[in-house]
Coordinates of C-alpha atoms in Angstrom, one line a residue:
X1 CA -42.3 16.7 39.8
X2 CA -42.6 15.7 43.4
X3 CA -44.9 17.7 45.6
X4 CA -43.4 20.1 48.1
X5 CA -45.8 18.8 50.7
X6 CA -43.8 15.6 51.2
X7 CA -43.8 14.0 54.6
X8 CA -40.5 14.8 56.4
X9 CA -39.9 11.1 56.9
X10 CA -39.3 10.7 53.1
X11 CA -35.9 12.4 53.5
X12 CA -32.9 11.6 55.7
X13 CA -32.0 14.1 58.5
X14 CA -29.7 16.8 57.3
X15 CA -26.9 19.0 58.5
X16 CA -26.9 22.2 56.5
X17 CA -23.6 24.0 56.1
X18 CA -24.3 27.6 55.2
X19 CA -21.4 29.5 53.7
X20 CA -22.0 33.3 53.7
X21 CA -24.2 32.8 56.7
X22 CA -24.1 36.4 57.8
X23 CA -24.7 37.9 54.3
X24 CA -27.8 39.6 52.9
X25 CA -29.2 36.6 51.1
X26 CA -28.8 34.4 54.3
X27 CA -30.6 37.0 56.4
X28 CA -33.4 37.8 54.0
X29 CA -34.2 34.3 52.6
X30 CA -32.1 31.4 53.7
X31 CA -32.2 31.5 57.5
X32 CA -36.0 32.5 57.6
X33 CA -36.6 29.8 55.0
X34 CA -34.9 27.1 56.9
X35 CA -36.7 28.3 60.0
X36 CA -40.1 28.1 58.3
X37 CA -39.3 24.6 56.9
X38 CA -38.4 23.4 60.3
X39 CA -41.4 24.8 62.1
X40 CA -43.8 23.6 59.4
X41 CA -42.4 20.1 59.6
X42 CA -42.0 20.0 55.8
X43 CA -38.2 19.5 56.2
X44 CA -36.7 16.5 57.8
X45 CA -34.8 16.8 61.0
X46 CA -32.0 19.3 60.4
X47 CA -29.2 21.2 62.1
X48 CA -27.3 24.2 60.7
X49 CA -23.7 25.1 60.8
X50 CA -23.0 28.7 59.7
X51 CA -19.7 30.0 58.4
X52 CA -18.4 33.2 56.9
X53 CA -15.5 35.7 57.1
X54 CA -17.0 37.4 60.2
X55 CA -15.4 36.6 63.5
X56 CA -18.4 35.5 65.5
X57 CA -19.2 32.8 68.2
X58 CA -22.3 30.7 68.4
X59 CA -24.2 33.3 70.4
X60 CA -23.4 36.0 68.0
X61 CA -24.7 34.0 65.0
X62 CA -27.8 32.9 66.9
X63 CA -28.7 36.5 67.5
X64 CA -28.2 37.3 63.8
X65 CA -30.4 34.4 62.8
X66 CA -33.2 35.1 65.4
X67 CA -33.3 38.8 64.3
X68 CA -33.4 37.7 60.6
X69 CA -36.3 35.4 61.2
X70 CA -38.1 38.1 63.2
X71 CA -37.7 40.6 60.4
X72 CA -38.2 38.4 57.3
X73 CA -40.1 35.3 58.3
X74 CA -43.7 35.2 57.1
X75 CA -45.0 32.4 59.4
X76 CA -46.0 34.5 62.4
X77 CA -44.1 32.3 64.9
X78 CA -43.4 33.6 68.4
X79 CA -40.2 35.0 69.8
X80 CA -39.8 31.9 71.9
X81 CA -40.0 29.6 68.9
X82 CA -37.5 31.7 67.0
X83 CA -35.0 31.8 69.9
X84 CA -35.6 28.1 70.6
X85 CA -34.8 27.2 66.9
X86 CA -31.7 29.5 66.9
X87 CA -30.3 27.7 70.0
X88 CA -29.6 24.7 67.8
X89 CA -27.4 26.7 65.4
X90 CA -23.6 26.7 65.5
X91 CA -21.0 28.9 63.8
X92 CA -17.5 28.5 62.6
X93 CA -15.5 31.5 61.2
X94 CA -13.6 30.8 58.0
X95 CA -10.4 31.6 59.7
X96 CA -10.8 28.5 62.0
X97 CA -10.1 26.3 59.0
X98 CA -11.5 23.0 57.7
X99 CA -10.8 20.9 60.8
X100 CA -13.0 23.2 62.9
X101 CA -15.7 23.1 60.3
X102 CA -15.6 19.3 60.2
X103 CA -15.8 19.1 64.0
X104 CA -18.8 21.4 64.1
X105 CA -20.6 19.3 61.5
X106 CA -19.8 16.1 63.4
X107 CA -21.2 17.6 66.6
X108 CA -24.4 18.6 64.9
X109 CA -24.8 15.3 63.1
X110 CA -24.6 13.5 66.5
X111 CA -27.8 15.4 67.5
X112 CA -29.8 13.8 64.7
X113 CA -31.3 10.4 64.3
X114 CA -30.1 7.8 61.8
X115 CA -27.5 8.6 59.1
X116 CA -27.7 12.3 58.4
X117 CA -26.9 13.7 54.9
X118 CA -25.0 16.9 54.3
X119 CA -26.3 19.9 52.3
X120 CA -23.8 22.7 51.6
X121 CA -25.3 26.1 50.5
X122 CA -22.7 28.4 49.0
X123 CA -24.2 31.8 49.4
X124 CA -20.9 33.5 48.4
X125 CA -19.5 35.7 45.6
X126 CA -18.4 33.8 42.5
X127 CA -14.7 34.2 43.4
X128 CA -15.3 32.5 46.7
X129 CA -17.2 29.4 45.4
X130 CA -14.2 27.3 44.5
X131 CA -12.3 28.1 47.7
X132 CA -15.4 27.0 49.6
X133 CA -15.5 23.8 47.7
X134 CA -11.8 23.2 48.4
X135 CA -12.4 23.8 52.1
X136 CA -15.2 21.2 52.1
X137 CA -12.8 18.7 50.4
X138 CA -10.1 19.3 53.0
X139 CA -12.7 18.9 55.7
X140 CA -13.8 15.6 54.2
X141 CA -17.4 16.8 53.9
X142 CA -17.9 15.8 50.3
X143 CA -19.0 12.1 50.1
X144 CA -22.7 11.7 49.8
X145 CA -23.2 15.5 50.2
X146 CA -25.2 17.9 48.0
X147 CA -24.0 21.4 47.2
X148 CA -26.2 24.4 46.2
X149 CA -24.5 27.1 44.2
X150 CA -25.6 30.6 43.4
X151 CA -25.3 32.3 40.1
X152 CA -23.5 33.5 38.0
X153 CA -22.4 30.2 36.6
X154 CA -19.5 31.6 34.6
X155 CA -19.5 34.8 32.4
X156 CA -19.0 33.1 29.0
X157 CA -18.5 29.7 27.6
X158 CA -14.8 29.3 28.5
X159 CA -15.3 30.4 32.1
X160 CA -18.4 28.2 32.5
X161 CA -16.5 25.2 31.2
X162 CA -13.6 26.0 33.5
X163 CA -15.9 26.5 36.5
X164 CA -17.7 23.2 35.9
X165 CA -14.4 21.4 35.5
X166 CA -13.2 22.8 38.8
X167 CA -16.5 21.8 40.6
X168 CA -16.3 18.3 39.1
X169 CA -12.8 17.8 40.6
X170 CA -14.6 17.6 43.9
X171 CA -18.3 17.0 43.4
X172 CA -20.0 14.8 40.8
X173 CA -22.6 16.6 38.7
X174 CA -25.4 14.6 40.5
X175 CA -24.4 16.3 43.7
X176 CA -24.5 19.9 42.3
X177 CA -27.6 22.0 42.5
X178 CA -27.3 25.3 40.6
X179 CA -30.1 27.4 41.9
X180 CA -32.4 29.7 40.0
X181 CA -35.0 31.1 42.4
X182 CA -37.3 32.1 39.5
X183 CA -37.9 28.4 38.9
X184 CA -38.8 27.8 42.6
X185 CA -41.8 30.1 42.3
X186 CA -45.2 28.5 42.3
X187 CA -46.3 30.3 39.1
X188 CA -43.3 29.1 37.1
X189 CA -44.1 25.5 37.9
X190 CA -47.7 26.2 37.1
X191 CA -46.7 26.7 33.5
X192 CA -46.0 22.9 33.2
X193 CA -49.4 22.1 34.8
X194 CA -51.2 24.5 32.6
X195 CA -49.5 23.4 29.4
X196 CA -49.6 19.6 29.8
X197 CA -52.8 19.0 31.9
X198 CA -55.3 20.9 29.8
X199 CA -56.7 19.5 26.5
X200 CA -57.8 23.0 25.6
X201 CA -54.3 24.4 25.4
X202 CA -51.9 21.6 24.8
X203 CA -52.8 21.0 21.1
X204 CA -52.4 24.7 20.2
X205 CA -49.0 25.3 22.0
X206 CA -47.1 25.5 18.7
X207 CA -46.2 27.7 15.7
X208 CA -49.5 27.0 13.9
X209 CA -51.5 28.9 16.6
X210 CA -49.0 31.1 18.4
X211 CA -47.6 34.2 16.8
X212 CA -45.0 35.3 19.3
X213 CA -44.1 35.1 23.0
X214 CA -42.9 37.7 25.4
X215 CA -41.0 37.1 28.7
X216 CA -40.8 40.5 30.4
X217 CA -39.2 40.9 33.8
X218 CA -38.6 44.6 34.5
X219 CA -37.3 45.8 37.9
X220 CA -37.8 49.1 39.7
X221 CA -34.7 48.5 41.8
X222 CA -31.4 50.2 41.1
X223 CA -27.9 48.9 42.0
X224 CA -28.5 49.0 45.7
X225 CA -24.8 49.1 46.4
X226 CA -23.9 46.1 44.3
X227 CA -21.7 47.9 41.8
X228 CA -18.7 45.6 42.4
X229 CA -20.8 42.7 41.2
X230 CA -22.9 44.5 38.6
X231 CA -20.2 46.4 36.7
X232 CA -18.5 43.3 35.2
X233 CA -21.8 41.5 34.9
X234 CA -24.6 43.6 33.5
X235 CA -28.2 42.8 32.8
X236 CA -27.7 40.1 30.3
X237 CA -25.3 37.9 32.3
X238 CA -27.2 38.7 35.6
X239 CA -30.7 37.9 34.4
X240 CA -31.1 36.5 30.9
X241 CA -28.8 33.5 30.9
X242 CA -29.6 32.4 34.5
X243 CA -33.3 33.4 34.7
X244 CA -35.2 34.4 31.5
X245 CA -33.7 31.6 29.4
X246 CA -34.7 29.1 32.1
X247 CA -38.3 30.3 32.1
X248 CA -38.2 30.2 28.3
X249 CA -37.3 26.5 28.5
X250 CA -40.4 25.7 30.6
X251 CA -42.6 27.6 28.1
X252 CA -41.1 25.9 25.0
X253 CA -40.1 22.4 26.0
X254 CA -41.7 19.2 24.8
X255 CA -43.7 17.0 27.2
X256 CA -41.3 15.0 29.4
X257 CA -41.9 11.3 29.7
X258 CA -42.6 11.9 33.4
X259 CA -42.6 14.8 35.9
X260 CA -39.2 13.9 37.2
X261 CA -36.0 15.8 37.2
X262 CA -34.1 13.7 34.7
X263 CA -36.9 13.7 32.2
X264 CA -37.5 17.4 32.5
X265 CA -33.8 18.2 32.2
X266 CA -33.7 16.2 29.0
X267 CA -36.4 18.4 27.4
X268 CA -35.0 21.7 28.7
X269 CA -31.6 20.8 27.2
X270 CA -33.3 20.0 23.8
X271 CA -34.7 23.5 23.8
X272 CA -31.3 25.0 24.5
X273 CA -29.7 22.9 21.8
X274 CA -32.4 24.2 19.3
X275 CA -31.9 27.8 20.1
X276 CA -30.4 29.9 17.3
X277 CA -27.2 31.8 18.4
X278 CA -28.2 35.4 19.3
X279 CA -27.9 38.0 16.6
X280 CA -26.5 41.3 18.0
X281 CA -28.7 43.1 15.5
X282 CA -31.8 41.8 17.4
X283 CA -30.6 43.1 20.8
X284 CA -31.1 46.4 22.5
X285 CA -28.8 47.3 25.3
X286 CA -29.6 50.3 27.6
X287 CA -28.1 52.1 30.6
X288 CA -30.2 54.2 32.9
X289 CA -29.2 57.9 33.1
X290 CA -27.2 58.4 36.3
X291 CA -25.8 54.9 36.4
X292 CA -22.3 56.2 35.8
X293 CA -22.6 58.4 38.9
X294 CA -23.3 55.4 41.2
X295 CA -20.5 54.6 43.7
X296 CA -18.1 52.1 42.3
X297 CA -19.2 52.6 38.6
X298 CA -16.6 53.6 36.0
X299 CA -17.3 57.1 34.5
X300 CA -17.1 55.6 31.0
X301 CA -18.9 52.3 31.9
X302 CA -20.4 50.4 29.0
X303 CA -22.3 48.0 31.3
X304 CA -25.9 47.5 30.3
X305 CA -28.6 47.9 33.0
X306 CA -31.3 47.0 30.4
X307 CA -31.5 44.3 27.7
X308 CA -34.2 43.4 25.2
X309 CA -33.7 40.8 22.6
X310 CA -35.3 38.5 20.1
X311 CA -34.4 34.8 20.1
X312 CA -35.6 31.9 18.1
X313 CA -35.9 28.1 18.6
X314 CA -35.3 26.2 15.4
X315 CA -37.4 23.0 15.9
X316 CA -40.6 21.6 14.6
X317 CA -42.8 23.2 17.3
X318 CA -41.4 26.7 17.3
X319 CA -39.7 27.5 13.9
X320 CA -40.6 31.0 12.9
X321 CA -42.0 32.1 16.3
X322 CA -40.0 34.9 17.8
X323 CA -39.4 35.0 21.6
X324 CA -39.0 38.6 22.9
X325 CA -37.2 38.9 26.2
X326 CA -36.8 42.1 28.3
X327 CA -35.4 43.0 31.7
X328 CA -33.6 45.9 33.3
X329 CA -33.2 48.1 36.3
X330 CA -34.9 51.4 37.3
X331 CA -37.9 50.7 35.0
X332 CA -41.4 51.9 35.5
X333 CA -42.7 48.8 37.2
X334 CA -41.5 45.6 38.8
X335 CA -43.2 42.7 36.9
X336 CA -42.7 39.1 35.9
X337 CA -44.9 38.4 32.9
X338 CA -45.1 35.7 30.2
X339 CA -47.4 36.6 27.4
X340 CA -48.5 34.2 24.6
X341 CA -49.9 36.0 21.6
X342 CA -52.1 33.9 19.4
X343 CA -52.4 34.2 15.7
X344 CA -55.2 36.3 14.5
X345 CA -58.0 34.9 12.3
X346 CA -59.2 36.5 9.0
X347 CA -61.3 39.6 9.7
X348 CA -63.1 39.9 6.3
X349 CA -66.5 39.0 7.7
X350 CA -66.5 41.9 10.2
X351 CA -67.5 45.4 9.0
X352 CA -65.1 48.3 8.9
X353 CA -65.0 50.0 12.3
X354 CA -66.2 46.9 14.2
X355 CA -63.1 47.0 16.4
X356 CA -61.9 43.5 15.6
X357 CA -58.1 43.4 16.1
X358 CA -58.0 47.0 17.3
X359 CA -56.4 46.0 20.6
X360 CA -53.9 43.4 19.2
X361 CA -54.2 39.6 19.2
X362 CA -55.7 37.4 21.8
X363 CA -53.2 36.8 24.7
X364 CA -52.7 34.3 27.4
X365 CA -50.7 36.0 30.2
X366 CA -49.0 34.5 33.2
X367 CA -48.1 36.8 36.0
X368 CA -45.1 35.1 37.8
X369 CA -45.3 37.3 40.9
X370 CA -45.7 35.4 44.2
X371 CA -49.5 35.7 44.1
X372 CA -49.8 34.0 40.7
X373 CA -52.3 35.3 38.2
X374 CA -53.4 34.2 34.8
X375 CA -55.4 36.0 32.2
X376 CA -56.9 35.0 28.8
X377 CA -58.0 38.0 26.6
X378 CA -60.4 37.7 23.7
X379 CA -62.8 39.7 21.6
X380 CA -66.5 39.7 22.3
X381 CA -69.5 41.6 21.0
X382 CA -70.4 44.8 22.7
X383 CA -74.1 44.7 24.0
X384 CA -76.5 46.6 21.8
X385 CA -77.3 47.1 18.1
X386 CA -74.8 46.4 15.4
X387 CA -71.5 44.5 15.5
X388 CA -69.1 46.4 17.8
X389 CA -66.3 44.3 19.4
X390 CA -64.5 44.9 22.7
X391 CA -61.5 43.2 24.3
X392 CA -62.4 41.2 27.4
X393 CA -60.5 38.8 29.7
X394 CA -61.0 35.9 32.0
X395 CA -58.7 36.0 35.0
X396 CA -57.6 33.7 37.8
X397 CA -55.4 34.3 40.8
X398 CA -54.0 31.8 43.2
X399 CA -55.2 33.8 46.2
X400 CA -58.7 32.8 45.3
X401 CA -58.0 29.1 46.0
X402 CA -58.2 27.2 49.3
X403 CA -54.6 26.2 49.0
X404 CA -53.1 29.7 48.7
X405 CA -51.6 29.4 52.1
X406 CA -49.6 26.3 51.2
X407 CA -47.3 28.2 48.8
X408 CA -43.7 27.9 49.7
X409 CA -41.3 30.8 49.1
X410 CA -39.0 30.0 46.2
X411 CA -35.8 29.3 48.3
X412 CA -37.7 27.1 50.7
X413 CA -39.0 24.9 47.9
X414 CA -35.6 24.7 46.3
X415 CA -33.8 23.8 49.5
X416 CA -36.4 21.2 50.2
X417 CA -36.0 19.7 46.7
X418 CA -32.2 19.5 47.2
X419 CA -32.8 17.6 50.5
X420 CA -34.9 15.1 48.4
X421 CA -32.2 15.0 45.7
X422 CA -34.7 16.4 43.2
X423 CA -33.0 18.4 40.4
X424 CA -36.2 19.3 38.6
X425 CA -36.1 23.0 39.2
X426 CA -32.3 23.3 39.1
X427 CA -30.0 24.1 36.1
X428 CA -27.3 21.7 34.9
X429 CA -23.8 22.1 33.5
X430 CA -24.7 20.9 30.0
X431 CA -27.6 23.4 29.7
X432 CA -25.5 26.3 31.1
X433 CA -22.6 25.7 28.8
X434 CA -25.0 25.5 25.8
X435 CA -26.6 28.9 26.8
X436 CA -23.2 30.6 26.9
X437 CA -22.5 29.1 23.5
X438 CA -25.7 30.6 22.1
X439 CA -24.8 33.9 23.7
X440 CA -21.3 34.1 22.2
X441 CA -22.1 36.3 19.2
X442 CA -23.6 38.9 21.5
X443 CA -20.8 38.8 24.0
X444 CA -18.2 39.1 21.2
X445 CA -20.0 42.0 19.4
X446 CA -22.4 43.8 21.8
X447 CA -24.4 46.7 20.3
X448 CA -23.9 50.1 21.9
X449 CA -25.8 51.1 25.0
X450 CA -28.7 53.5 24.7
X451 CA -29.5 55.9 27.6
X452 CA -33.0 55.7 29.2
X453 CA -34.7 57.6 31.9
X454 CA -35.3 56.2 35.4
X455 CA -38.9 55.2 35.6
X456 CA -39.3 54.6 31.9
X457 CA -39.7 51.3 30.0
X458 CA -36.2 51.4 28.5
X459 CA -34.7 52.9 25.3
X460 CA -37.0 53.8 22.5
X461 CA -35.2 51.3 20.2
X462 CA -37.2 48.5 21.9
X463 CA -40.2 49.4 19.8
X464 CA -38.3 48.8 16.5
X465 CA -37.1 45.5 17.9
X466 CA -40.6 44.1 18.4
X467 CA -42.4 45.8 15.5
X468 CA -44.9 45.2 14.0
X469 CA -45.9 43.8 17.4
X470 CA -46.1 45.8 20.7
X471 CA -44.8 45.1 24.2
X472 CA -47.5 43.9 26.5
X473 CA -46.2 46.0 29.4
X474 CA -47.4 48.4 30.4
X475 CA -50.9 46.8 30.3
X476 CA -53.7 48.9 28.8
X477 CA -56.0 47.2 31.3
X478 CA -55.3 46.5 35.0
X479 CA -55.7 43.1 36.7
X480 CA -59.1 42.6 38.1
X481 CA -59.4 43.6 41.7
X482 CA -61.4 42.0 44.5

């Protein structure tokens, strides 16, 4: 995988066309991210054309962009720097049509050196994605361009196949970047480094030594006014197919022939092809109490706001190792945890009451929060007479390193990768379609939803799902403090 700290000269200048330029994602992440990339000199020369349904002029959009950077940028730049950057932005309302968009792009391209490339970011609802692509086609802004698309990538196999077919009428697959911001996070990429660069762990990353794996991404957030999106989608389509399964692939894939996008995509797709179709009996769906009272939610809604499931990978490395996935809204904590549980050795040599195995198996835990942490737990002798064992851990966090300040926010990294035509951290049509195929039994026959309290860890049925194991969250020990 190519480093994010590439010299700007390695990529051609870019005109970024940002659809949905006045939306929440653009204000919170995309505009501040593009601003940070520009100011840090990590990105090549770039100019931005914003477009949305809002009837604005250039000055109106520049004020929105400058305010967004002031509120959400993390770089500490001055007001003069923000305003100076915003003066190079232009805006075209959707109502102006494709000719006006094309003219704005040409005007911005003329301000750049050399032969600028086009990067289109579709920060729009699913129903607006294909119309945006058609507008780009009519504006003749397709040749040599890249297009970044936001999830969801379909809602089942048939819709995913139809969506990909519609996209491919205009853009070749090599031009399409389906974004998953989870994979843009530094900790997610560190899984690859940890697995394949360390002789201590690479040989034991298999069914002989690993008992089970948990990928646990609870959220404290509620709907936050997104009922129109969430009601027909739910936790499984929103989070599992597009996020948790992608993280699973990084955990489970074979070593690629090289750290390059094509080689990594091959190995991820092998994992997806080896996944056993989901069994609805191994799935727990939940809905937090009060969800049906949210504005825009049907009074008899069956939409799940919580999902926990067991899935399996039927290949030589992972046969017989269960993967437990959990995510949901209004839960007790917001976390992003991968936990590897190692098989336990025989305990016959230890006397009764020694404490061996009392706190579960040894675990390797990845915390995928922005300040990445890693913990290895193990049993050790308690000081003093006799043989009493306690659970201990060795911990590491990225904040302790000299390079902690070099971490890019996920959207920044992914936009930069797209400018370099690097698909490593993006999902592909083939993999998405296979995941919807694996999901078909659950979509066709979903189990009933169980109610759960806001601030809990989900329905009680999750404990039967994972038995005789236990969920790692909540932790019985906190992360080490400074």
